mmCIF file of C-alpha atoms and ligand atoms in Angstrom:
data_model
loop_
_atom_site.group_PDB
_atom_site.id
_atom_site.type_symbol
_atom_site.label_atom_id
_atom_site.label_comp_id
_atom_site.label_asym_id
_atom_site.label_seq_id
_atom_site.Cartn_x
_atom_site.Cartn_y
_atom_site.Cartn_z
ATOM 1 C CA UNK A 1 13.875 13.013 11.256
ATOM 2 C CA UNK A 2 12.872 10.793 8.718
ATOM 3 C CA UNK A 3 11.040 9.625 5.669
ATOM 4 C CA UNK A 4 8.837 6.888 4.563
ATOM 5 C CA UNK A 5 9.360 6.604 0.751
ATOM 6 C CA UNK A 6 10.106 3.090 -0.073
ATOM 7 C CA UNK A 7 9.331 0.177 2.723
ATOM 8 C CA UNK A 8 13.185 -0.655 2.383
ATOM 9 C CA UNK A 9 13.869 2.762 4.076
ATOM 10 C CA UNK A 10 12.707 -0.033 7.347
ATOM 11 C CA UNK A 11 14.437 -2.640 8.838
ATOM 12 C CA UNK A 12 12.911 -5.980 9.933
ATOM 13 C CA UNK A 13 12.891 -5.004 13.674
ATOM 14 C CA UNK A 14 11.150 -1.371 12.607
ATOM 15 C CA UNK A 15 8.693 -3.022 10.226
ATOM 16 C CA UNK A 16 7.619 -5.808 13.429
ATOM 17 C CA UNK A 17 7.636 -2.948 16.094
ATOM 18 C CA UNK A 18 5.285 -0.668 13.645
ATOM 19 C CA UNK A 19 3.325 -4.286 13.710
ATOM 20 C CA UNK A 20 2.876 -4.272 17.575
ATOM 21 C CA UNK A 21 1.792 -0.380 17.713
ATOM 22 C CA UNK A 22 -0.790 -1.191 15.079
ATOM 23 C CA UNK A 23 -1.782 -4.486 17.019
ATOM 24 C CA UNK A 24 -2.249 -2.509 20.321
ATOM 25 C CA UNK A 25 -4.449 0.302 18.564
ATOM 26 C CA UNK A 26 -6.476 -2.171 17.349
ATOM 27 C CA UNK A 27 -7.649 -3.238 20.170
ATOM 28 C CA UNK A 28 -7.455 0.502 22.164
ATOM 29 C CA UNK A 29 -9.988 1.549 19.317
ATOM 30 C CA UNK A 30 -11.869 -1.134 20.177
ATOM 31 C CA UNK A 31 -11.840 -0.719 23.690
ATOM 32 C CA UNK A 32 -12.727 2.886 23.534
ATOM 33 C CA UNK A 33 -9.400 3.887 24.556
ATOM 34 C CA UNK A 34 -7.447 7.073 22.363
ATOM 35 C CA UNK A 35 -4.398 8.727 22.983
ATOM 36 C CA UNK A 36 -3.939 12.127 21.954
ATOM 37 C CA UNK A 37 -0.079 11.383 21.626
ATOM 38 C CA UNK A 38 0.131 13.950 17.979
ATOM 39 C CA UNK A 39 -1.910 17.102 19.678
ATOM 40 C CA UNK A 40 -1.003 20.281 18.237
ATOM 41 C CA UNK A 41 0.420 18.221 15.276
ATOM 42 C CA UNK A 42 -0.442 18.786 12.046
ATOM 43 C CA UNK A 43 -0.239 16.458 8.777
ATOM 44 C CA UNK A 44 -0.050 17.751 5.173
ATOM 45 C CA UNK A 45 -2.161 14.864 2.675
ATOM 46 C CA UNK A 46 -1.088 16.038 -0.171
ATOM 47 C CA UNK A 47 -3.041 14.493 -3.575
ATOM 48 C CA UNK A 48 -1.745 14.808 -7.023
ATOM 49 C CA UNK A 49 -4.292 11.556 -7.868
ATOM 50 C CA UNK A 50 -7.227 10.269 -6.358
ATOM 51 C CA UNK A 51 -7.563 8.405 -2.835
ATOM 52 C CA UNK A 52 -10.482 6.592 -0.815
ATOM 53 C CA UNK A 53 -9.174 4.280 2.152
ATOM 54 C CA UNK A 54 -5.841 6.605 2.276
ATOM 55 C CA UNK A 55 -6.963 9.981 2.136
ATOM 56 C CA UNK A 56 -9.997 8.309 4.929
ATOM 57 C CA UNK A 57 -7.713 6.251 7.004
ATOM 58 C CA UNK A 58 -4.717 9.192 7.422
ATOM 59 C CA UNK A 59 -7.172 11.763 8.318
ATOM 60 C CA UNK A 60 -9.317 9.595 10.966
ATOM 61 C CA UNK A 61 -5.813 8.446 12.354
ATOM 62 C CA UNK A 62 -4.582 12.156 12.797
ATOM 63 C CA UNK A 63 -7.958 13.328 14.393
ATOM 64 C CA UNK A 64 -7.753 10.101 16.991
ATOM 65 C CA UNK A 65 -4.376 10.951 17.982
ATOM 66 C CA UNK A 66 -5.451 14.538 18.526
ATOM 67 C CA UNK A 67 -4.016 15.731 15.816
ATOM 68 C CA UNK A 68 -5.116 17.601 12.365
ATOM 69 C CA UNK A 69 -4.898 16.856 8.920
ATOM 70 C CA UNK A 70 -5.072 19.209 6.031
ATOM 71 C CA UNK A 71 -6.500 17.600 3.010
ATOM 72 C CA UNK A 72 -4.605 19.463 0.001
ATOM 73 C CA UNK A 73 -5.998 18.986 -3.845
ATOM 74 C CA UNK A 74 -2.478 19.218 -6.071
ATOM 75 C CA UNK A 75 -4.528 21.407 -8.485
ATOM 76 C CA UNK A 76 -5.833 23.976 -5.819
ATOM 77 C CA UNK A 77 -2.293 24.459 -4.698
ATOM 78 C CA UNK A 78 0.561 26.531 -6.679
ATOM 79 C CA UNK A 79 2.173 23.410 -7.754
ATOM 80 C CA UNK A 80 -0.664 23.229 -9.801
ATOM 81 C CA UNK A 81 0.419 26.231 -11.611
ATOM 82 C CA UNK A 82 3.976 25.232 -11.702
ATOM 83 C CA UNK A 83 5.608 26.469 -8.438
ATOM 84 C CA UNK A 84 8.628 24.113 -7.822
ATOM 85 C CA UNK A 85 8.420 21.110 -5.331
ATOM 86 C CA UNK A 86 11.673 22.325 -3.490
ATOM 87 C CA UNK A 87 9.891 25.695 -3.025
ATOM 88 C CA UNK A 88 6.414 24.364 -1.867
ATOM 89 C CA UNK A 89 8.594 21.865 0.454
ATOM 90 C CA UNK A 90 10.653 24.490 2.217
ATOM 91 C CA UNK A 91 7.456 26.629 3.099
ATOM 92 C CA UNK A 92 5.367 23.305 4.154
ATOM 93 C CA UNK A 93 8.195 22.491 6.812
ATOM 94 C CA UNK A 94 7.257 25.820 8.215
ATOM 95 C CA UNK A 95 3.975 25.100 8.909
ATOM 96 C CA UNK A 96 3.124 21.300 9.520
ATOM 97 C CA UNK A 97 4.822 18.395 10.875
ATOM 98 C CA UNK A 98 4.353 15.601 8.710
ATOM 99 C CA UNK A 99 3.869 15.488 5.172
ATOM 100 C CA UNK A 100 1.870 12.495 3.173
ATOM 101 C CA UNK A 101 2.108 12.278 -0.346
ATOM 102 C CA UNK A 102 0.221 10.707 -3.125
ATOM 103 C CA UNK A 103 2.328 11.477 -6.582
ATOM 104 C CA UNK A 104 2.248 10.356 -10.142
ATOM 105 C CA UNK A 105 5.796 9.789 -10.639
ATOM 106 C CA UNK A 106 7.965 8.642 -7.584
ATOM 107 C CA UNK A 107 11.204 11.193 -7.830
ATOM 108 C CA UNK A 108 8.173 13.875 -7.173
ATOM 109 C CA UNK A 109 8.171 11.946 -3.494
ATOM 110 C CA UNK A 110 11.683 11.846 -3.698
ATOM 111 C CA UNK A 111 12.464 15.985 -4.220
ATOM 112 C CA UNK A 112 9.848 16.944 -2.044
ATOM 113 C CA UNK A 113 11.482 14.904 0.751
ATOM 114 C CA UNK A 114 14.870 15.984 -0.690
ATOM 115 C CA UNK A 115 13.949 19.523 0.244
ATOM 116 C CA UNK A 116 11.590 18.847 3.759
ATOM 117 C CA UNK A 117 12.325 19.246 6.909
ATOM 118 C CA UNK A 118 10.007 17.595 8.230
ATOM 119 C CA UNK A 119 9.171 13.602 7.777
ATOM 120 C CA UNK A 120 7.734 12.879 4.381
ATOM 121 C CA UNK A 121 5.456 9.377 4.071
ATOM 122 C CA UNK A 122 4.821 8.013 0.447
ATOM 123 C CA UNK A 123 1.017 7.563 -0.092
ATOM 124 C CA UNK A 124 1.499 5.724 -3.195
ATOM 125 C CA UNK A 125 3.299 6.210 -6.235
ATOM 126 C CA UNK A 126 3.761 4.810 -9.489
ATOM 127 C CA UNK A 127 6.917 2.617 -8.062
ATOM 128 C CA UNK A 128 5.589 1.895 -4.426
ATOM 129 C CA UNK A 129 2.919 1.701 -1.935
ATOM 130 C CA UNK A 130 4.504 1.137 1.707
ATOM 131 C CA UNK A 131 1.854 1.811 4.376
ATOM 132 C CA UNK A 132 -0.252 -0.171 1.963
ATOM 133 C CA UNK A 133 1.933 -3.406 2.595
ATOM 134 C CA UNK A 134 2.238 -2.098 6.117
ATOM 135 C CA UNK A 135 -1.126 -2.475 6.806
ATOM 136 C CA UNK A 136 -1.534 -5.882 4.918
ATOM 137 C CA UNK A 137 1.213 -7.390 7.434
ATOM 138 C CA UNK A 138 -1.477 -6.497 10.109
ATOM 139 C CA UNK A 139 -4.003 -8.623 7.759
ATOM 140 C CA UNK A 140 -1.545 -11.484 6.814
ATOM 141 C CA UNK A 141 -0.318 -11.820 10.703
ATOM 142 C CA UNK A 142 -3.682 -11.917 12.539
ATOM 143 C CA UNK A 143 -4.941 -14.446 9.415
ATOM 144 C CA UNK A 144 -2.282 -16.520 8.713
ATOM 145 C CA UNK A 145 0.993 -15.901 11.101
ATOM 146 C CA UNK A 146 4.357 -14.250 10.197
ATOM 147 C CA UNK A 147 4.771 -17.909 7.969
ATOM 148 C CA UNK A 148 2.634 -17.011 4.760
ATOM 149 C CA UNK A 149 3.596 -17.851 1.134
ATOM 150 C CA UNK A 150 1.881 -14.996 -0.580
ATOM 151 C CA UNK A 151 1.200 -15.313 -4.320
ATOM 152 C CA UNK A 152 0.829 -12.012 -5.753
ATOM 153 C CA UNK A 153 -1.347 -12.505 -9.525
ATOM 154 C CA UNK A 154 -1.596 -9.883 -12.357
ATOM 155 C CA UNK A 155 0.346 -6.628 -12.747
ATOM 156 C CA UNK A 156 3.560 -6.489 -10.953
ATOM 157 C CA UNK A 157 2.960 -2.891 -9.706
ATOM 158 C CA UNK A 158 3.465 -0.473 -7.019
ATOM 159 C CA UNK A 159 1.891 -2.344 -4.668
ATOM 160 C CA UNK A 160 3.314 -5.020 -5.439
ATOM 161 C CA UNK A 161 6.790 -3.910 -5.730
ATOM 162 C CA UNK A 162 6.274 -2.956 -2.251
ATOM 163 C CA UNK A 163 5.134 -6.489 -1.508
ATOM 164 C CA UNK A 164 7.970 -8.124 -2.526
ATOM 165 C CA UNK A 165 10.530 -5.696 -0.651
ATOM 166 C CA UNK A 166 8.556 -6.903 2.540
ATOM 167 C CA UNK A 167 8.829 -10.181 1.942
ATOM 168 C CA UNK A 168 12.345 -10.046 1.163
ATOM 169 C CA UNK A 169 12.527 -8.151 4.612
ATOM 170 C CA UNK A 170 10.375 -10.309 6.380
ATOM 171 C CA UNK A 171 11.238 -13.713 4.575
ATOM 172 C CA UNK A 172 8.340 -14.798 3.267
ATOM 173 C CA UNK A 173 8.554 -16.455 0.808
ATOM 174 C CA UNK A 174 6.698 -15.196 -2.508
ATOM 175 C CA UNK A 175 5.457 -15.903 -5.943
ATOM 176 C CA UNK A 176 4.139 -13.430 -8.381
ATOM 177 C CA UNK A 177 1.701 -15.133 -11.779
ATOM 178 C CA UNK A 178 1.829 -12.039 -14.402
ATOM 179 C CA UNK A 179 2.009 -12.363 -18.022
ATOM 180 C CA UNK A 180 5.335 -11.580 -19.863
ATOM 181 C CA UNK A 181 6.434 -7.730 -19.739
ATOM 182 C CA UNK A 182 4.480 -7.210 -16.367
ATOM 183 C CA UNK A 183 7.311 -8.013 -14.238
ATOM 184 C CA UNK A 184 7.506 -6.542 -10.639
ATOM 185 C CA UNK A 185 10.034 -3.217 -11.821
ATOM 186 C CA UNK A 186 12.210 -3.385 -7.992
ATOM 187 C CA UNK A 187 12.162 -7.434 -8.632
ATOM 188 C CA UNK A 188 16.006 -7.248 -8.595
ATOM 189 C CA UNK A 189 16.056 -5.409 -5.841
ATOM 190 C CA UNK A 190 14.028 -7.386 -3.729
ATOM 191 C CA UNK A 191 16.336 -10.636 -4.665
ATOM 192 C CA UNK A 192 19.666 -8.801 -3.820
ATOM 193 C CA UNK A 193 17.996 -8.496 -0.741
ATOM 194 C CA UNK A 194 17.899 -12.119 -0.312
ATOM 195 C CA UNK A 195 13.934 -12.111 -1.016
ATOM 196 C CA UNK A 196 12.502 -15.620 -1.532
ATOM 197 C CA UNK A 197 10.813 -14.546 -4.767
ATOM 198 C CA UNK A 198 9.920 -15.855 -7.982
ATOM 199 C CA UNK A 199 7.877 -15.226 -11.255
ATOM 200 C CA UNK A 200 5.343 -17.918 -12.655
ATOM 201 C CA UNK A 201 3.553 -17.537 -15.433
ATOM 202 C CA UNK A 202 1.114 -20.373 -15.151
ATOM 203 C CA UNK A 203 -1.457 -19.174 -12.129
ATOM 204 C CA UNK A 204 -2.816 -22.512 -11.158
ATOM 205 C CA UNK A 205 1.173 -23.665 -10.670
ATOM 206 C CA UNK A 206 1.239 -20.565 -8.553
ATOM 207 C CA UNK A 207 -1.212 -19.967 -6.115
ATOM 208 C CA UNK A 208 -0.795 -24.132 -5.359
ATOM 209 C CA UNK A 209 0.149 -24.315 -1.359
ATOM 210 C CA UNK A 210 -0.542 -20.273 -1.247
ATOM 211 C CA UNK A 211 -1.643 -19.266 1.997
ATOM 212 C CA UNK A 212 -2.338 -15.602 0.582
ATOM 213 C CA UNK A 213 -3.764 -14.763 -3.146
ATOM 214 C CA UNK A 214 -2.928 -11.212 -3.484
ATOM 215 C CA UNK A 215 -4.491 -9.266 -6.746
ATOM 216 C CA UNK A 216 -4.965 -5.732 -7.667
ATOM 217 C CA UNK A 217 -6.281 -3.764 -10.973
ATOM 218 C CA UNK A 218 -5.173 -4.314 -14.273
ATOM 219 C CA UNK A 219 -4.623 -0.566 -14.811
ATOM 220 C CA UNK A 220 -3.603 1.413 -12.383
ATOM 221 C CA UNK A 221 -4.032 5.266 -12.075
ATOM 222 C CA UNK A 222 -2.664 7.096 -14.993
ATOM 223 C CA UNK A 223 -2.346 3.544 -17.513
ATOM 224 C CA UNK A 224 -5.990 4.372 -18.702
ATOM 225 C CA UNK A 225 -4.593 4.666 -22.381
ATOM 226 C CA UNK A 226 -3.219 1.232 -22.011
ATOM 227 C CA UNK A 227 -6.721 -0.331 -21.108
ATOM 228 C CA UNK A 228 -7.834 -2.371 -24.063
ATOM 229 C CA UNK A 229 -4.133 -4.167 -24.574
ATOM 230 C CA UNK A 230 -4.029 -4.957 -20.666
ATOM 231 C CA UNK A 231 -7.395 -6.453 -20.535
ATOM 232 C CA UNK A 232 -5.669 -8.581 -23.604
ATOM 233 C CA UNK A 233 -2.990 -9.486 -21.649
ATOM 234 C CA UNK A 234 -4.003 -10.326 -18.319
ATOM 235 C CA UNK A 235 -6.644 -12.201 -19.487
ATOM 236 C CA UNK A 236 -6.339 -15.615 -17.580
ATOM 237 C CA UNK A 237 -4.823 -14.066 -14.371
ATOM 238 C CA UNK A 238 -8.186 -13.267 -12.592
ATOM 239 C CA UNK A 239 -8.745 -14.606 -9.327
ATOM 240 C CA UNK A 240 -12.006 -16.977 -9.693
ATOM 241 C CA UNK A 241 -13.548 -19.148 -7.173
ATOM 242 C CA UNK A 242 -11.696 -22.254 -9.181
ATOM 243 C CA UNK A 243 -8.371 -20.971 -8.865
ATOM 244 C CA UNK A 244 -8.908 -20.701 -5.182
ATOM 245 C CA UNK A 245 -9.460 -24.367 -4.611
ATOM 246 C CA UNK A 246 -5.824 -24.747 -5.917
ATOM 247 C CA UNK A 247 -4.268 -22.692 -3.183
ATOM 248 C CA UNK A 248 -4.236 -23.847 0.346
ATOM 249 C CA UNK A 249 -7.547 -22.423 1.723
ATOM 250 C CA UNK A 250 -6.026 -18.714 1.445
ATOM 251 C CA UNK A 251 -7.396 -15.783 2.126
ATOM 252 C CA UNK A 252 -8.045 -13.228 -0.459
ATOM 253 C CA UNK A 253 -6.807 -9.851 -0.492
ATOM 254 C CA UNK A 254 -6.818 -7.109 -2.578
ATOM 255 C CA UNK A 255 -5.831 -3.787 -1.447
ATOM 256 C CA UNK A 256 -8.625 -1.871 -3.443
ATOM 257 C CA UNK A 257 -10.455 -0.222 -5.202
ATOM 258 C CA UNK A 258 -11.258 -3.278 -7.460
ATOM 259 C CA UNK A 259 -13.046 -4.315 -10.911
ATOM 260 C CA UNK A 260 -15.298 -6.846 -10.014
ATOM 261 C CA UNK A 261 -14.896 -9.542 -13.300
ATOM 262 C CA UNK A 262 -11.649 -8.316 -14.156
ATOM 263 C CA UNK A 263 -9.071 -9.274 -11.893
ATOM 264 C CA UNK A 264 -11.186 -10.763 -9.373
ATOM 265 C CA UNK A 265 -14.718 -12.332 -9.384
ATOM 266 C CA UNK A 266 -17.244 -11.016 -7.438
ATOM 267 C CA UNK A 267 -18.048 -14.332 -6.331
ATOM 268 C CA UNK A 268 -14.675 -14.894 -4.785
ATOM 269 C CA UNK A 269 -14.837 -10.923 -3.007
ATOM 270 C CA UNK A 270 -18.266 -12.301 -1.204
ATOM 271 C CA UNK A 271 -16.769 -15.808 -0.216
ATOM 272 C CA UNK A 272 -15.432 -16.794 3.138
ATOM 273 C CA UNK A 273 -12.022 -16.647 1.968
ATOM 274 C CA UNK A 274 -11.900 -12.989 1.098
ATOM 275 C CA UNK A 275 -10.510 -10.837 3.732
ATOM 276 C CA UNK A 276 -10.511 -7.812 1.837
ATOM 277 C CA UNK A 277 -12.612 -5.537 4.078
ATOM 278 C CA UNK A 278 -10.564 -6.382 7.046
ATOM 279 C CA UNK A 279 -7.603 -5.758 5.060
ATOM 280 C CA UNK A 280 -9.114 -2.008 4.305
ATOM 281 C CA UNK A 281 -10.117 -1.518 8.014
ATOM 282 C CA UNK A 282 -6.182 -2.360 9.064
ATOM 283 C CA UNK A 283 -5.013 0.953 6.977
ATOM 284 C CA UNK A 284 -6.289 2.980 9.770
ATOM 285 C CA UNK A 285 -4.236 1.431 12.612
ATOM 286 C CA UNK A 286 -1.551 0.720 10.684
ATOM 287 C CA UNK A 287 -1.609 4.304 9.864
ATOM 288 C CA UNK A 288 -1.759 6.036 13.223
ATOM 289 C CA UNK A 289 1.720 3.554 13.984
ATOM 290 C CA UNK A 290 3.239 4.951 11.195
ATOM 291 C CA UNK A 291 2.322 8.396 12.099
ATOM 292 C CA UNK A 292 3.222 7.557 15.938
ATOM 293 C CA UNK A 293 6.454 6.762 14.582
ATOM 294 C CA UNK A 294 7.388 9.515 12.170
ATOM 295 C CA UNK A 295 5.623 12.071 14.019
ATOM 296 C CA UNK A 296 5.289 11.429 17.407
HETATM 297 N N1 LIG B 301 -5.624 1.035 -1.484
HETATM 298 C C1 LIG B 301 -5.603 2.385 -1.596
HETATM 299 O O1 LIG B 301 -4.563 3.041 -1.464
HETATM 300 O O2 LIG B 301 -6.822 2.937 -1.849
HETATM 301 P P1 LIG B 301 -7.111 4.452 -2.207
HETATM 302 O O3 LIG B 301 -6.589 4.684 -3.606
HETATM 303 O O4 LIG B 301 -8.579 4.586 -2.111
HETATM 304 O O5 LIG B 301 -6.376 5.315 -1.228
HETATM 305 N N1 LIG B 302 -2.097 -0.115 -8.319
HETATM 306 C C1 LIG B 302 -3.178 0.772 -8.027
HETATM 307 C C2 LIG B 302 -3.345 0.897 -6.547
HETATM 308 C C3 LIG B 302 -4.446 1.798 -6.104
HETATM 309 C C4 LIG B 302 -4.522 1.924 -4.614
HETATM 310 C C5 LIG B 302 -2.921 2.132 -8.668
HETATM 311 O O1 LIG B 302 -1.772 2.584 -8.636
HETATM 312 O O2 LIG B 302 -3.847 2.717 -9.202
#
């Protein structure tokens, strides 16, 4: 049994065979063709924050693998009145097999897995996003190859401190354009892996040769207080239709939901380079190879 909490917990060879499965459900969905390989399993999406394409793509993936999913609101639950993680983990392993986790702060992901039985998969968190980059290797592969240089621009966040882990798996080779103080948090960790990262602070010096422009908000869940200082301070880091003619015809990506004239134009989300809807389409077969994985 295992857990899916940071994408380090995955080696290079797990990450490419997760790759493949997705790959081949692709085109199975497409074909008509659905396995009921997780009948008579059930997965716990459990939401302390708020979730489109996750919440979506998990619970379509479960119910096309034959499986269920059980949507559960943080606040309806009696964590919401203070009932301890360890507790609430102990009695889920009773019931389910999987358990899927959105959390505010990362060590809640952490001590619920601590105390599970059963395989716990982070949904997002304020350090990391994993099935998020999952998916996007779908995106990046059947766009540009297993070659990319991804440029990551704006806040080094969860996403993309998930980003850089899998290029420092992968070896791509990566550079993230954010202001000073807006640093990718797991950056050292990703370059003790060997990653081929590195900050630049001038975007036009970055995205040049990019094959991928990679952005997402300026204020992630839970930073609303910081708003009016981070629309300061990322000012100049917005993908725009004239910072894409400095990369190397890239696509665009963005793992959404975005702010259209704030980190990215809307201009630039309609253009031919953007492959952004794509890119929220992959979450669902990326997802049902993650739960084939830690489930099945
Ligand atoms: N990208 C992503 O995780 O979107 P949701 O917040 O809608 O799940
Ligand atoms: N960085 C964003 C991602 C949302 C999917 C956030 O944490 O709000």
């Amino acid at each position: 049994m295992r857990h899916l909490i940071s994408i380090a917990d995955l080696s290079k060879r797990e990450i490419l065979e997760l790759l493949n499965i997705a790959i081949r459900l692709k085109e199975d969905r497409k074909k008509g063709i659905f396995e009921e390989k997780l009948k008579n399993k059930t997965l716990a999406m459990l939401f302390e924050l708020p979730s489109t394409r996750t919440r979506i793509s998990f619970e379509v993936a479960m119910l096309e693998l034959g499986g269920n999913a059980l949507y559960l609101n943080w606040n309806d639950l009696q964590l919401g009145r203070g009932e301890p993680i360890k507790d609430t983990a102990r009695v889920m392993s009773r019931y389910l097999h999987g358990i899927m986790i959105r959390a505010r702060k990362h060590e809640t992901i952490v001590e619920l897995a601590k105390f599970s039985s059963i395989p716990v998969i982070n949904g997002l968190s304020n350090l990391e996003h994993p099935c998020q980059v999952l998916a996007d290797l779908l995106t990046i592969y059947e766009q540009k190859g297993l070659n990319a240089k991804i440029t990551w621009l704006g806040d080094g966040n969860n996403v993309c401190n998930s980003l850089i882990l899998l290029s420092a798996i992968l070896g791509f080779e990566m550079v993230v354009a954010c202001p000073k103080g807006y640093e990718p948090s797991l950056l050292s960790k990703a370059l003790e892996m060997g990653g081929n990262v590195r900050i630049e602070r001038d975007p036009k010096k970055a995205v040049r040769n990019a094959d991928v422009l990679y952005t997402d908000v300026w204020i992630s869940m839970g930073q609303e207080a910081e708003k009016e200082k981070r629309l300061r301070d990322f000012k100049g880091y917005e993908i725009s239709l004239d910072l894409v003619k400095f990369a190397n015809d890239p696509i665009v990506m963005h793992c959404m939901p975005m702010h259209r004239g704030e980190e990215i134009s809307d201009e630039v989300i309609e253009s031919k380079n953007s492959v952004i809807y794509e890119q929220a389409e992959n979450r669902l077969h990326m997802q049902k190879a993650i739960l084939l994985n830690f489930l099945g």
